[in-house]
Coordinates of C-alpha atoms in Angstrom, one line a residue:
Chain B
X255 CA 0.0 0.0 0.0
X256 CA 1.3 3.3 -1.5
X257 CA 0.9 6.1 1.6
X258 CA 1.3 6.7 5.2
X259 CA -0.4 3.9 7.4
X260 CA -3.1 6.1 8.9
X261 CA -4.2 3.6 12.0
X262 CA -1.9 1.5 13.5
X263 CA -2.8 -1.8 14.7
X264 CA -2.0 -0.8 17.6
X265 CA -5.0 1.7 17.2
X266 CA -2.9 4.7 17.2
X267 CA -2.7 7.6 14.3
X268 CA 0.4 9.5 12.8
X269 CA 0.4 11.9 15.9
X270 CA 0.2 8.9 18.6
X271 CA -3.6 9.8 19.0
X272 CA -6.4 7.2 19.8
X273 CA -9.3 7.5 16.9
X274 CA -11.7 9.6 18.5
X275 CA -9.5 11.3 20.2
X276 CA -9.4 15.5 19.6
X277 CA -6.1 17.8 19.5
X278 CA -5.3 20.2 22.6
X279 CA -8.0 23.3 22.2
X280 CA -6.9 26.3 23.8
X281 CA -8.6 29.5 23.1
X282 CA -9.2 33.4 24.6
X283 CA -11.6 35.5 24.0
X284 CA -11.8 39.3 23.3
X285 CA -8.0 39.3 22.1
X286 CA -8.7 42.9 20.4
X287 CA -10.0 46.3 21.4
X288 CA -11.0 47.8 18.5
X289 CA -13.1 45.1 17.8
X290 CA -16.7 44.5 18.8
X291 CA -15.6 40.9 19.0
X292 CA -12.7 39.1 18.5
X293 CA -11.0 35.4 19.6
X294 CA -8.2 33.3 19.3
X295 CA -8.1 29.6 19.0
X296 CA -5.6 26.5 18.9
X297 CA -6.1 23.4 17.4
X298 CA -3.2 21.0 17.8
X299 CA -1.2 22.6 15.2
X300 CA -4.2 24.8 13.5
X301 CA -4.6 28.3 14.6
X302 CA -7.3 30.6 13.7
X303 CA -8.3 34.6 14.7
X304 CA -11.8 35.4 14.5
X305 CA -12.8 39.0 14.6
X306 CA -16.6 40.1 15.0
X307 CA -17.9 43.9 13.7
X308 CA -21.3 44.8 14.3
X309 CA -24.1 45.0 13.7
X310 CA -23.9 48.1 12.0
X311 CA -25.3 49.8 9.2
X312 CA -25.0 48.1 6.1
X313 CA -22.1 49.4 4.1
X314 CA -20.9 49.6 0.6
X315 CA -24.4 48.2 -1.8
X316 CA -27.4 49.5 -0.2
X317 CA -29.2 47.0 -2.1
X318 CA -27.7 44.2 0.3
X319 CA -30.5 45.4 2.7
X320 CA -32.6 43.2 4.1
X321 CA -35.7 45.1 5.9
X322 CA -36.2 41.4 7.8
X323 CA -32.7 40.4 9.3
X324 CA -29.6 41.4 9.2
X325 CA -26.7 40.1 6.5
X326 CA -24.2 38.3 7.7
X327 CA -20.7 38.6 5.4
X328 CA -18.4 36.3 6.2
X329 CA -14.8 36.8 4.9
X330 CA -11.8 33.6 5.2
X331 CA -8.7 33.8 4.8
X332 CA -5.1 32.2 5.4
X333 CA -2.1 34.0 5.9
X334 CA 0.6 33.4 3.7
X335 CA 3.0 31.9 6.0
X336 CA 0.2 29.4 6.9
X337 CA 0.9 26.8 5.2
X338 CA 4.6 25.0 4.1
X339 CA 4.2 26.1 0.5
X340 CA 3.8 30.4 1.3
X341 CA 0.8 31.3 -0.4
X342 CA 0.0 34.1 -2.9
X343 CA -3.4 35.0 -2.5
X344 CA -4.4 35.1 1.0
X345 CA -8.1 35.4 0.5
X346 CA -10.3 35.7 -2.6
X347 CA -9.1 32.4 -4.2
X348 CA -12.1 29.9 -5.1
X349 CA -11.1 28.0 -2.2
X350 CA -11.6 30.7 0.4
X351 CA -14.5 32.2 -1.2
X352 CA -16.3 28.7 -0.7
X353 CA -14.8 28.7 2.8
X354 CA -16.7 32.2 3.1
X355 CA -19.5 31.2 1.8
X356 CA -19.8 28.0 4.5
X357 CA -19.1 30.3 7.4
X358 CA -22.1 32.5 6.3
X359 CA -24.2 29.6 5.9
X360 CA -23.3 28.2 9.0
X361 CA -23.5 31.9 11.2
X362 CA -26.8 32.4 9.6
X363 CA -28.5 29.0 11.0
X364 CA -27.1 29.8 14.7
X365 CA -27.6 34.1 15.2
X366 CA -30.3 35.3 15.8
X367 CA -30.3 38.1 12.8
X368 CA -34.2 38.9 12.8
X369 CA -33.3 40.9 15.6
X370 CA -31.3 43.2 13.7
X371 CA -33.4 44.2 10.3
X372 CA -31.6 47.0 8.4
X373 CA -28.1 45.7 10.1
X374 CA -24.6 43.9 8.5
X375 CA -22.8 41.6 10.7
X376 CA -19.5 41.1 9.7
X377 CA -17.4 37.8 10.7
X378 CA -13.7 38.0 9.6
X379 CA -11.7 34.2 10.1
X380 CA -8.1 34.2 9.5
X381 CA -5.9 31.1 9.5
X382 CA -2.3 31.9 11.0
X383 CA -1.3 28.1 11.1
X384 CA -2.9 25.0 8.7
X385 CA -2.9 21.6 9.6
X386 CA -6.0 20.7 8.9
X387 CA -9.3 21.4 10.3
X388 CA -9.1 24.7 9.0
X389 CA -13.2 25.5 8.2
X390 CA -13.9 23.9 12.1
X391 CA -11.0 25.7 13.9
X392 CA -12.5 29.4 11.4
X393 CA -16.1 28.4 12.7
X394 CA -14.9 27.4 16.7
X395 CA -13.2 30.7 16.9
X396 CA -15.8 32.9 15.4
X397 CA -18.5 31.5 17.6
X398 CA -16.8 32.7 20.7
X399 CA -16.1 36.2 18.6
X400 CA -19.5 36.8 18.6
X401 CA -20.3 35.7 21.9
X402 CA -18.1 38.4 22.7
X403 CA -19.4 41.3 20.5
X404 CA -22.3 40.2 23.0
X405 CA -24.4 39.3 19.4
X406 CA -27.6 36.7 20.4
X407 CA -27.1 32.9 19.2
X408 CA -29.2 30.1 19.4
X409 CA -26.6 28.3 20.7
X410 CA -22.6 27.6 20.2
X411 CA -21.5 26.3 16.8
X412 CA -19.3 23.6 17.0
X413 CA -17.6 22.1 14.4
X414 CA -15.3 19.3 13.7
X415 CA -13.6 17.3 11.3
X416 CA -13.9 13.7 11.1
X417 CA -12.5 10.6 8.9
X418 CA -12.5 6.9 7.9
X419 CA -9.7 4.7 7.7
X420 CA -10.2 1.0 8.1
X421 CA -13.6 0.6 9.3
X422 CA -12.8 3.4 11.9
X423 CA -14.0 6.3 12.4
X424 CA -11.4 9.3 12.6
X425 CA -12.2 12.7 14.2
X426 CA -10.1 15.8 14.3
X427 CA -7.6 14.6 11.6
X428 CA -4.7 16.7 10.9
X429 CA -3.2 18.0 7.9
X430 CA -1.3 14.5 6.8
X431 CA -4.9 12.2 7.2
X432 CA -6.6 15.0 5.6
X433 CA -4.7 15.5 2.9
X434 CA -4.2 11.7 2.4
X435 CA -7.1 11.4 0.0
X436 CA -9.4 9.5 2.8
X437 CA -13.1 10.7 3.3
X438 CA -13.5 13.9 5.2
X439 CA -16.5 15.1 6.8
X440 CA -16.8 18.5 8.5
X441 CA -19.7 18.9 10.5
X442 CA -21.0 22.2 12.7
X443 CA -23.4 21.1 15.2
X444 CA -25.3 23.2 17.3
X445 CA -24.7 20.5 20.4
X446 CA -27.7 21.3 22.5
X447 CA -30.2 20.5 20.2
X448 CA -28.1 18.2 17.6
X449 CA -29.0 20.2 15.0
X450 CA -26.7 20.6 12.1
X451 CA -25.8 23.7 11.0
X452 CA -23.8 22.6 8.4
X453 CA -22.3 19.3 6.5
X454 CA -19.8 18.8 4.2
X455 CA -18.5 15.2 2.9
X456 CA -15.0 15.2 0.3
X457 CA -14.6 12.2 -1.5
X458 CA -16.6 8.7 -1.4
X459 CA -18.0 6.8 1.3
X460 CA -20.6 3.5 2.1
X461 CA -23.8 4.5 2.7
X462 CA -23.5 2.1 5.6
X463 CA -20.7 3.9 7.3
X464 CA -22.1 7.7 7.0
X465 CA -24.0 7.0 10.2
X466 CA -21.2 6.1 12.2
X467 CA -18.7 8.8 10.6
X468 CA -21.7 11.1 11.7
X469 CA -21.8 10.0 14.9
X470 CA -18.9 10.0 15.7
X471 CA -18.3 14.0 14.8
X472 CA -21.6 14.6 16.5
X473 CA -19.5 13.4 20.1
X474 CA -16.6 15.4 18.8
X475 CA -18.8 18.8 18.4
X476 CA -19.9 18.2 21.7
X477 CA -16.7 17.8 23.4
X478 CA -15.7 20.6 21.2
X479 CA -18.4 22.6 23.0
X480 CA -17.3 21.9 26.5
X481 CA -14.2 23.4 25.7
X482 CA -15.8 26.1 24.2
X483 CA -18.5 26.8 27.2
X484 CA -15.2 26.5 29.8
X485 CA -13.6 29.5 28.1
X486 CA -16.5 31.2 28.0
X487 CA -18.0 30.9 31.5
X488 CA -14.3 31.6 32.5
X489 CA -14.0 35.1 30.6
X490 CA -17.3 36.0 31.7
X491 CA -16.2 35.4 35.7
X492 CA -12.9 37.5 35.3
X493 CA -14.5 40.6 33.2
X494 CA -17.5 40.4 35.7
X495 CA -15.1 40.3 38.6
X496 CA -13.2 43.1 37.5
X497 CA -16.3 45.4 36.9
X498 CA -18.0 44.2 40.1
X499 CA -16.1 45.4 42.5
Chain O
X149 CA 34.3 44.6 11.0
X150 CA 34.6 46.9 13.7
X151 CA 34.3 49.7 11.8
X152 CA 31.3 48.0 10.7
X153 CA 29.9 47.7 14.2
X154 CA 30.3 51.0 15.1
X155 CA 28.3 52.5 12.8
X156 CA 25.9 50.4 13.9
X157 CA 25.7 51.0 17.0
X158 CA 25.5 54.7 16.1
X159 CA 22.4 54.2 14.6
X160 CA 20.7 52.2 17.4
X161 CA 21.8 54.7 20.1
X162 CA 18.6 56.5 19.8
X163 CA 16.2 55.4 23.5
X164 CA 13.3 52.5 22.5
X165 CA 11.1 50.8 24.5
X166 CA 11.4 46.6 23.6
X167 CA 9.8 44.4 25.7
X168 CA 9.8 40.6 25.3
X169 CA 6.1 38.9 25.8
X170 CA 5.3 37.9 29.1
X171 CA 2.6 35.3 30.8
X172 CA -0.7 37.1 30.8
X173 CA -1.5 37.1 34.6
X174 CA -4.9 35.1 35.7
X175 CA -6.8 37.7 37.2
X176 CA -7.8 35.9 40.6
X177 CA -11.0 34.9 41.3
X178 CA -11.0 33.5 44.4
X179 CA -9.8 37.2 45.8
X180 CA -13.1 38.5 43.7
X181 CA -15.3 35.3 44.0
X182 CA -17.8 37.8 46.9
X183 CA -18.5 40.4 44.2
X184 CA -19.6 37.5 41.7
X185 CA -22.2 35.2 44.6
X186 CA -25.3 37.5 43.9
X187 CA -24.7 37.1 40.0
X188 CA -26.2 34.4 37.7
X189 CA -24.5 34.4 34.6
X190 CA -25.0 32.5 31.6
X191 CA -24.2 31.2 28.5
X192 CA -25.6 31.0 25.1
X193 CA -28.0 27.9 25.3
X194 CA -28.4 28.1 28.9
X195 CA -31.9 27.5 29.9
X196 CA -32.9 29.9 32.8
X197 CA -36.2 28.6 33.8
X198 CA -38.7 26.1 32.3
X199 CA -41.2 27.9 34.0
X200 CA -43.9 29.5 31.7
X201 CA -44.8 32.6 34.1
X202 CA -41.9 35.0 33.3
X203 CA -41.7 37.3 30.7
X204 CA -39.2 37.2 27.7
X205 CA -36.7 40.1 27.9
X206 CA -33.7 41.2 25.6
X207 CA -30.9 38.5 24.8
X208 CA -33.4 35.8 25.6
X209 CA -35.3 33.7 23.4
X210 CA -38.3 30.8 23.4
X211 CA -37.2 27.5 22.6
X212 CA -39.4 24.9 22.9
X213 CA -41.3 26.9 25.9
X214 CA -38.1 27.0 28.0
X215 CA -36.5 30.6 28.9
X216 CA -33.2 30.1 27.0
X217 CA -29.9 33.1 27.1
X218 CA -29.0 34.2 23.5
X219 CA -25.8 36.1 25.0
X220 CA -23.2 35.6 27.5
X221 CA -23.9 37.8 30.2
X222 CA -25.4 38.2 33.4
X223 CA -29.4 37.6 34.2
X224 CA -31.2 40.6 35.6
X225 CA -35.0 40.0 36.6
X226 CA -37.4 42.6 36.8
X227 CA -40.4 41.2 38.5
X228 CA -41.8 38.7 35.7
X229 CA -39.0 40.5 33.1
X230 CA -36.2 38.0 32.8
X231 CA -32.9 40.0 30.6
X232 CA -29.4 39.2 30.5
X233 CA -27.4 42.0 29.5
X234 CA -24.3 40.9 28.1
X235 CA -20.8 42.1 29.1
X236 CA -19.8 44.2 25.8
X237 CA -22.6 45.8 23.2
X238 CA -23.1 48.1 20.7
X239 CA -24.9 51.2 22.0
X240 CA -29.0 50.8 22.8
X241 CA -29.5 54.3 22.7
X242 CA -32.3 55.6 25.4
X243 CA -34.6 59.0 25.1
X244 CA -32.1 61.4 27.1
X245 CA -28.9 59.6 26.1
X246 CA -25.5 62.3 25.5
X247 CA -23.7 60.9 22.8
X248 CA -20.9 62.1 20.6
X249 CA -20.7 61.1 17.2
X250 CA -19.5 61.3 13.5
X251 CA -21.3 62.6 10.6
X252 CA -21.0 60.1 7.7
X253 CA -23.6 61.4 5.3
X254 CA -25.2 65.0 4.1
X255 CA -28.9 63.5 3.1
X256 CA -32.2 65.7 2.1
X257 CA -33.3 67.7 5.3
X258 CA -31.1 65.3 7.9
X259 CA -27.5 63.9 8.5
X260 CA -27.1 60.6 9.4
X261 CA -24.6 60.4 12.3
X262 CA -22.1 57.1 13.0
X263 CA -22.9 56.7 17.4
X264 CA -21.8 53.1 17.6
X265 CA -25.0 51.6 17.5
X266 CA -26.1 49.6 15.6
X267 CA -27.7 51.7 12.5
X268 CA -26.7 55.0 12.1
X269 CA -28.8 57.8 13.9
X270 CA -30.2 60.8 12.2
X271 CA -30.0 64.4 12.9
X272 CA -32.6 66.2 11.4
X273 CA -32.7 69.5 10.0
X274 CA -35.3 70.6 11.9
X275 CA -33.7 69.6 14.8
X276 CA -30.6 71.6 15.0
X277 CA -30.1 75.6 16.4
X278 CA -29.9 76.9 13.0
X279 CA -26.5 79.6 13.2
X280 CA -27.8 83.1 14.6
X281 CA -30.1 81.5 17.6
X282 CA -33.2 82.5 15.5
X283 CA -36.5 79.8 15.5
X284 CA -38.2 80.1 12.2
X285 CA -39.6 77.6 9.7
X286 CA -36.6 76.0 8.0
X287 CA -36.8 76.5 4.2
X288 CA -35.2 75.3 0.9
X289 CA -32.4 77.8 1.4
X290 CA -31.3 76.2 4.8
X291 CA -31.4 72.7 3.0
X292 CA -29.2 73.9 0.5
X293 CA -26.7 75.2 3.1
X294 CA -26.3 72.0 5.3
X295 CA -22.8 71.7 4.2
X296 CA -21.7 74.7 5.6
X297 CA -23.0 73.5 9.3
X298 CA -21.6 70.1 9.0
X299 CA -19.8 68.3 6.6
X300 CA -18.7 64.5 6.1
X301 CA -16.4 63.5 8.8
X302 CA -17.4 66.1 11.5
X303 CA -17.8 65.3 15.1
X304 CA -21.1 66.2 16.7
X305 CA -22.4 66.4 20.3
X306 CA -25.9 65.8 20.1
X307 CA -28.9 64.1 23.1
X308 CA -31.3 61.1 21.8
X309 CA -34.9 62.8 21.1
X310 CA -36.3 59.6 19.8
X311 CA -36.0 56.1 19.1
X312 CA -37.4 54.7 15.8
X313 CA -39.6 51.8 15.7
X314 CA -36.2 49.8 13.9
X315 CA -34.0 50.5 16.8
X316 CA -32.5 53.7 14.8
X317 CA -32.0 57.0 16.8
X318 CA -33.3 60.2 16.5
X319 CA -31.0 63.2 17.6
X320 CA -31.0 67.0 18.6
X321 CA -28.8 69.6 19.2
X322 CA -31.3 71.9 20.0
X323 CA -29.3 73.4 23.3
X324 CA -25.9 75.2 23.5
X325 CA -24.3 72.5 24.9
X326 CA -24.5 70.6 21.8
X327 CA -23.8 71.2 18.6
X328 CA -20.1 70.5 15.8
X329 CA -16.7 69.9 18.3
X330 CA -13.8 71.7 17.3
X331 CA -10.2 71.0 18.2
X332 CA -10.0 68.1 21.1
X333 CA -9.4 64.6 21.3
X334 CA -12.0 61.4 20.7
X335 CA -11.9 58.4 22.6
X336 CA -13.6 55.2 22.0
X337 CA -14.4 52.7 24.2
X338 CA -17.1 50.6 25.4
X339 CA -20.6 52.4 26.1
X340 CA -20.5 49.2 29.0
X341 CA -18.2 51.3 30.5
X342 CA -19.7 54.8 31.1
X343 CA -21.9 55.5 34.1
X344 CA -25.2 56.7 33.9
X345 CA -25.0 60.7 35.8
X346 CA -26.9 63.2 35.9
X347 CA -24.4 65.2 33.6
X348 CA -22.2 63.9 31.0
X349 CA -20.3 67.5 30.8
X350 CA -17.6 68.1 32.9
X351 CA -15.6 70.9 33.7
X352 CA -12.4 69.3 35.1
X353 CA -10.4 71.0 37.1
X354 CA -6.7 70.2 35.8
X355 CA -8.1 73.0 33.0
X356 CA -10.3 70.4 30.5
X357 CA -13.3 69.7 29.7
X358 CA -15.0 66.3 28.7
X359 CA -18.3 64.8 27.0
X360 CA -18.6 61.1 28.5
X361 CA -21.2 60.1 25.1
X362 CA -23.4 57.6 26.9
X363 CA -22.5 55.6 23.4
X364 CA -19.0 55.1 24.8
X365 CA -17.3 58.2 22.9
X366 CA -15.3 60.7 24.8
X367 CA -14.3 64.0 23.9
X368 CA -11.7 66.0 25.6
X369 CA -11.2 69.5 24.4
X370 CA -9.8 72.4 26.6
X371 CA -12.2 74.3 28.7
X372 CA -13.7 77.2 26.2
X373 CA -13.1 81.0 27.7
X374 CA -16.8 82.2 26.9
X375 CA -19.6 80.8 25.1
X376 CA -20.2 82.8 21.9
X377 CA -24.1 82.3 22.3
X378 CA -24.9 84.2 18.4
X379 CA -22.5 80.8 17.1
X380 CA -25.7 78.7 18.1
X381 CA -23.1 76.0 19.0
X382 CA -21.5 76.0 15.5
X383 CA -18.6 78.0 15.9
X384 CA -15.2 76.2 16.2
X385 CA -12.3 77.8 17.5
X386 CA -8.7 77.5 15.6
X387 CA -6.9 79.1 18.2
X388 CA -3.6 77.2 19.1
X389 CA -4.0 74.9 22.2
X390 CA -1.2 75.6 24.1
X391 CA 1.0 73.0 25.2
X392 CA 0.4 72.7 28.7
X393 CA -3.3 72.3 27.6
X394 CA -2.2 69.2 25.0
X395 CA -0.3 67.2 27.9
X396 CA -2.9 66.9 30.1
X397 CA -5.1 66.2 27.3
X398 CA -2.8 63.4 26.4
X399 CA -2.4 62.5 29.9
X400 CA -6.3 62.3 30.6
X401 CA -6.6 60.1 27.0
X402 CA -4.0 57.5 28.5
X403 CA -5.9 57.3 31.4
X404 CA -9.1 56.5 30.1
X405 CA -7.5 53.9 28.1
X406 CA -5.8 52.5 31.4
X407 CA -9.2 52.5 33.0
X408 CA -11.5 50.9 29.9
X409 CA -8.7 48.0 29.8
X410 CA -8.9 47.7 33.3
X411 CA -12.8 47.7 32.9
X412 CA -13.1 50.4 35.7
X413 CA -16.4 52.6 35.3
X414 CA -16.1 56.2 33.6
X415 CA -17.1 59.2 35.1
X416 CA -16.1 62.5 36.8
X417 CA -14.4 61.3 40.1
X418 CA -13.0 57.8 38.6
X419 CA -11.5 60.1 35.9
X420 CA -10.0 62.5 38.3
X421 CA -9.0 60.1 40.6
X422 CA -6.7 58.2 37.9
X423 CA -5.5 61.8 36.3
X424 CA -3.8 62.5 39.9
X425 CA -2.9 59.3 40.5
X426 CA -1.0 59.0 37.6
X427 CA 1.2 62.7 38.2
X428 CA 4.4 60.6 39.5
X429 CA 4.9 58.9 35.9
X430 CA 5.3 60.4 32.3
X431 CA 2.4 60.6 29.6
X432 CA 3.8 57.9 27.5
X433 CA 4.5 55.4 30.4
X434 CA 0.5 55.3 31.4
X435 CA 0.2 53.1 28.0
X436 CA 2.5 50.3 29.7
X437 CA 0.8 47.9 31.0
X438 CA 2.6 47.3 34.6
X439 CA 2.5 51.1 35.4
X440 CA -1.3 51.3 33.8
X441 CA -1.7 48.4 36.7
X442 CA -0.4 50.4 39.4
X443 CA -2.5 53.7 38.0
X444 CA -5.6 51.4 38.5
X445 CA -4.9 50.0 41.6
X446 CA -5.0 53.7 43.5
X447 CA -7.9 54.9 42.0
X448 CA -9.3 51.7 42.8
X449 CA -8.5 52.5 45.8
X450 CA -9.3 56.1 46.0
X451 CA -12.5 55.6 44.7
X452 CA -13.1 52.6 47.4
X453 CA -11.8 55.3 50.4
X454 CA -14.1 58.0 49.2
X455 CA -17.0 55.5 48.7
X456 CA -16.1 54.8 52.7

């Protein structure tokens, strides 16, 4: 077999990590002041800046108005240094505009935008570090950027990546399973209901296995989101502290 | 070589400031944990009560008849009224509000005016002091000659009169107070931050003035000699500032910045407070972080002493 040997018989991936098991997640909130919002995340190797403006009144086409909700506009991008081969464009390649184009979809099915009629919400993702997971580290670090511009959500978008290699289910993978030409699934959940926000499958797969590739990101979003809630509740404690006294 | 080196070092012999990055401290809870026991605060997704007898309030939502948080924040309950106001907005403008903003458009009979909320307020011709103090019908003439009151890019002092049924404000300038700013310095931070008072225009007495916009703008400007009441609050003075005045300008702007990081609340005594307690170092050193600390701490503490 041509390739890297994803799973060990052992059990154990490239990175000495058990199947279902995620990368470290660290992440801060509110890492800007200019910003309404703005966050910081870490993935295992992936890292991703989320900044958060609005809402405001809609700029540039007037005709983007919408007298019901507010638009969301969603811009990705990776810095050039973010990947081993330096890239050229750092946003506005096809690549990133579909990247956009997910986050949108996926910030419109968790905000609350009929709340805002007349408004824009912009959402800005930058990648400073790629390996892999990009689109779920961009969504993971935006959601906490607009809990902190203090913009309503349904709930927290989660998302994760997952795999299948040998009859197993993958989650998380890393640039070198991603990139190995395996199935990849990104999925962001919004965990308290287990309702998808959005899903995205690469490549070919059993019909027989999707519903234990899905299940198995469903658990990662989940665990995603208890990271997620611990960095929130602790921001919230210190910023309240500090104004309390 | 050494010839080399020594040009070199000529050229680096002029003073900076290099730092290398340092641990962000944990700001201790356990030292705070008495201010946060009377606070609820929740999440996104938290359900506050299943119990259908309360009232929905802002940054809550239904779901599935269970009171559910839309925002990270903390719960305030009014009676039936369940809210939770979250840590860091835009401005929700209120009938009454002082605010200091930017005019980004010239439109047919109104400005519109950038306040940091969340659509752009409006500034009507009709309700402005027309130059001259004289009340009379405004005509086609005046619309014609909006430029010459305020342009694009001209910063306004102006009070909420009304709050349109999609959230947008209404503003007047209809007192001498209010009305275009002239030479000063703007500040923004969060509107979180500023307290409620009575007044939002102080007369400090280190020899400055400053507007505390409920919208989190602050203006600092040096204290005007007279009022020229004929102006009608559009006149702007070009006079030099002297020097003196610029320094404690610049010395009141670094403090406001010390205190909004430090997420200590704005007004007249807090500002006061941190202007004298930060006399022993320079202007530029407020901005670093350990002496912005220290600045904090006493008028922390000041503020605690005079609160008794």
């Amino acid at each position: 077999m041509a390739g890297l040997e994803l799973l060990s018989d052992q059990g154990y991936r490239l990175d000495g990590r058990k199947a279902t098991e995620l990368r470290k997640v660290q992440a801060r909130m509110g890492v800007f002041a200019q910003a309404d919002g703005s966050a910081y995340i870490e993935q295992g190797n992936t890292k991703a800046l989320a900044v958060v403006y609005g809402p405001h009144e809609v700029r540039g086409s007037r005709s983007r108005t919408l007298n019901d909700r507010a638009v969301i506009n969603c811009q990705y991008s990776m810095a050039t240094f973010s990947t081993s081969e330096r890239k050229r464009r750092p946003h506005g390649d096809r690549k990133s505009t579909e990247m956009s184009l997910h986050l949108k979809q996926t910030f419109e099915a968790a905000v609350l935008t009929n709340l805002y009629p007349r408004s824009q919400i912009d959402i800005y993702v930058k990648i400073l570090q790629s390996d892999g997971g990009n689109y779920s580290a961009g969504v993971n670090a935006a959601t906490l950027a607009v809990i902190d511009a203090g913009i309503p959500l349904r709930d927290y978008v989660c998302a994760c990546t997952a795999g299948f290699v040998d009859e197993t289910p993958l989650t998380d993978l890393c640039h070198a399973e991603e990139s190995g030409g395996g199935t990849s699934l990104a999925m962001a959940l919004l965990p308290r209901g287990g309702h998808i926000a959005l899903l995205q499958m690469d490549a070919r797969l059993h019909q027989d296995h999707l519903e234990t590739l899905m299940e198995a990101a469903m658990t990662a979003c989940k665990s995603i989101s208890k990271v997620l809630d611990q960095v929130v509740r602790q921001h919230l404690q210190e910023v309240s502290a500090l104004t309390g006294e | 070589m050494t010839s080399n080196k020594s040009a070199v070092w000529k050229t680096v012999s002029m003073a900076a400031d290099m730092r290398l990055p340092t641990i962000r401290k944990q700001v201790s809870l356990s030292a705070s944990l008495s201010a946060l026991d009377g606070k609820d605060l929740v999440v996104p997704g938290d359900v506050i009560t299943s119990d259908t007898g309360f009232m929905r309030g802002h940054g809550t939502y239904m779901d599935e008849e269970k009171l559910t948080a839309s925002v990270a924040g903390e719960v305030e309950r009014v009676n039936k009224l369940i809210c939770v106001r979250p840590l860091k907005t835009r401005f929700n403008g209120e009938v009454g509000d002082v605010v200091v903003g930017r005019v980004t458009e010239v439109q047919q009979k109104r400005w519109k005016v950038e306040t940091n909320s969340r659509l752009d307020s409006v500034l009507l011709l009709s309700s402005v002091n027309l130059p001259g103090g004289e009340l009379r019908r405004r005509s086609a003439e005046d619309e014609l000659a909006m430029r010459d009151y305020l342009l694009e890019g001209d910063l306004i002092s102006a009070e909420v009169q009304s709050v349109f049924s999609d959230g947008a404000l209404s503003l007047h300038t209809r007192s001498l107070k209010y009305g275009k700013l002239g030479q000063g310095v703007l500040i923004q931070l969060s509107p979180s931050l500023i307290k409620r008072q009575k007044t939002h225009f102080h007369n400090l007495p280190c020899g400055t003035s400053i507007i505390l916009g409920n919208n989190g703008f602050v203006w600092l400007y040096p204290t005007p000699g007279h009022q020229d009441e004929e102006a009608g609050g559009y006149y702007t003075s070009l006079e030099p500032v002297s020097l003196s005045d610029r320094e404690v300008i610049s010395r009141l702007r670094n403090c406001l910045l010390a205190l909004s990081a430090h997420k200590v609340m704005l007004y007249d005594t807090s500002v006061l407070y941190c202007y004298e307690s930060s006399m022993p170092h320079q202007i530029k050193d407020i901005l670093k972080p350990e002496v912005m600390e220290e600045v904090v701490m006493v008028t922390r503490q000041k503020l605690m002493e005079q609160e008794g």
